[in-house]
Short mmCIF file of C-alpha atoms in Angstrom, two decimals:
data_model
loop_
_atom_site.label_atom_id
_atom_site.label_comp_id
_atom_site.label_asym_id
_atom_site.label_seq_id
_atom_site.Cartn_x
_atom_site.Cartn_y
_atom_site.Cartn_z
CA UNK A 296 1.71 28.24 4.32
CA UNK A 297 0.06 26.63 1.51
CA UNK A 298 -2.04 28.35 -1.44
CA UNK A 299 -5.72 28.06 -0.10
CA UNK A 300 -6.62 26.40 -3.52
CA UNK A 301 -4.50 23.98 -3.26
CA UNK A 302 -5.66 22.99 0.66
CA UNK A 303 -9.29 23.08 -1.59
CA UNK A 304 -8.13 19.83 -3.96
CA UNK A 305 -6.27 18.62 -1.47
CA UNK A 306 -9.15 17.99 0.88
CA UNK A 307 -10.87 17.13 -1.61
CA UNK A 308 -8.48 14.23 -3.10
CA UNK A 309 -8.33 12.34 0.63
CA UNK A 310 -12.40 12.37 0.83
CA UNK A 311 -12.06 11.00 -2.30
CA UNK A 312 -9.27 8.50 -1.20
CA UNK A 313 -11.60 7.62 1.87
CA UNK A 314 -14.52 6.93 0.16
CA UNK A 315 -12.95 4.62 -2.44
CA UNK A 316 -10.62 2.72 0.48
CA UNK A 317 -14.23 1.93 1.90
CA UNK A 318 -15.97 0.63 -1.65
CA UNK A 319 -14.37 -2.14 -2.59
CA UNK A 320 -16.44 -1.53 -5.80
CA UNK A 321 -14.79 1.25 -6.52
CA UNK A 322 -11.54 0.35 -5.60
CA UNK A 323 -12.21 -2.43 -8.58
CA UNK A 324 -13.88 -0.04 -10.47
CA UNK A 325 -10.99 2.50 -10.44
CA UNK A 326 -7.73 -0.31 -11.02
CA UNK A 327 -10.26 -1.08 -14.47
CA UNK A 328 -10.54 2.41 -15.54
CA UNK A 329 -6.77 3.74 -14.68
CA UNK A 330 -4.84 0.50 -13.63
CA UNK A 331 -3.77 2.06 -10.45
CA UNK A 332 -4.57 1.30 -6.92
CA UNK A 333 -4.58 3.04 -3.84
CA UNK A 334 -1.79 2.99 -1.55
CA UNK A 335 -0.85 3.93 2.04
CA UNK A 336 1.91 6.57 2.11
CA UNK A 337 3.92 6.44 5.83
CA UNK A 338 5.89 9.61 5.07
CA UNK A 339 3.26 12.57 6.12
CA UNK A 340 5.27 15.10 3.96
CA UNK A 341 5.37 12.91 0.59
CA UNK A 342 1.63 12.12 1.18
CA UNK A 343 0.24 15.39 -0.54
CA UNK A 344 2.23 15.54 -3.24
CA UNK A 345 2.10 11.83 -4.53
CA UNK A 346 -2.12 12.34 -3.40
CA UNK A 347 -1.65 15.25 -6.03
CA UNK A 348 0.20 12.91 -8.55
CA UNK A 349 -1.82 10.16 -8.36
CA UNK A 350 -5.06 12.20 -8.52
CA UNK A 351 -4.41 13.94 -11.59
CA UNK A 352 -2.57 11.16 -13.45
CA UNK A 353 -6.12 9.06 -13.04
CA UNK A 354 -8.12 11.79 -14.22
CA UNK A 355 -5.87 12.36 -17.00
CA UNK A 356 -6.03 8.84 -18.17
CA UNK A 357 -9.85 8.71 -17.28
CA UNK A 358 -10.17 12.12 -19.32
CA UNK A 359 -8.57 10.32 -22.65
CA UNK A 360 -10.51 7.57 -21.89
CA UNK A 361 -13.47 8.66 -22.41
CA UNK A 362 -12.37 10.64 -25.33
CA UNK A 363 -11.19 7.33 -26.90
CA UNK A 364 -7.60 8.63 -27.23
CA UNK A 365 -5.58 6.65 -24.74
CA UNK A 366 -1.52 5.82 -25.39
CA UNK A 367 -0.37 2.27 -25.89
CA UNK A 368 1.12 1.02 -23.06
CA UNK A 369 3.55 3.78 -23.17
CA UNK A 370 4.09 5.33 -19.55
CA UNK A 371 5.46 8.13 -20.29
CA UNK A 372 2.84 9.94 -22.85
CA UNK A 373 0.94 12.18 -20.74
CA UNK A 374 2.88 15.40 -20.69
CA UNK A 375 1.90 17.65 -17.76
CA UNK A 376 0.80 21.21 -18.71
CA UNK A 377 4.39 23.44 -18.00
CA UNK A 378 6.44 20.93 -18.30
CA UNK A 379 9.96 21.75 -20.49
CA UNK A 380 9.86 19.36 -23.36
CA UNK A 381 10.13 16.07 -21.28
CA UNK A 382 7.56 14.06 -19.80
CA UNK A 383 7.32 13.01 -16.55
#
């Protein structure tokens, strides 16, 4: 059984995924800000976690963004809040 927070931003993340598959103005809007695009995932239990992953990675990137702080074109330079001294 999953934490009922996490069903919360999960259901939240694919209304969010549905309404920007349907807008192809945001789907243009979104690959300019972050540089990623939405995918289709087959595999039902990978879905919510890469959702997760994907979610938060854009809003990350959006969040140093706008704070005029974004890495070079280093992949690797967001480091996720718990993580052990690597990034992932």
């Amino acid at each position: 059984m999953k934490h009922p927070s996490a069903g919360l931003a999960i259901t939240k993340a694919r209304r969010l995924v549905h309404a920007v598959r349907k807008s192809a103005m945001a789907n243009e809007e979104m690959t300019k800000r972050c540089g990623k695009t939405l995918m289709r995932l087959m595999a039902r239990y990978s879905a919510a976690r890469r959702l997760r992953a994907r979610v938060s990675h854009a809003a990350l990137h959006s969040l140093r963004r706008s704070r005029g702080n974004v890495p070079g074109a280093r992949r690797n330079a967001v480091r996720f809040k718990g993580s052990r001294g690597g990034s992932r």
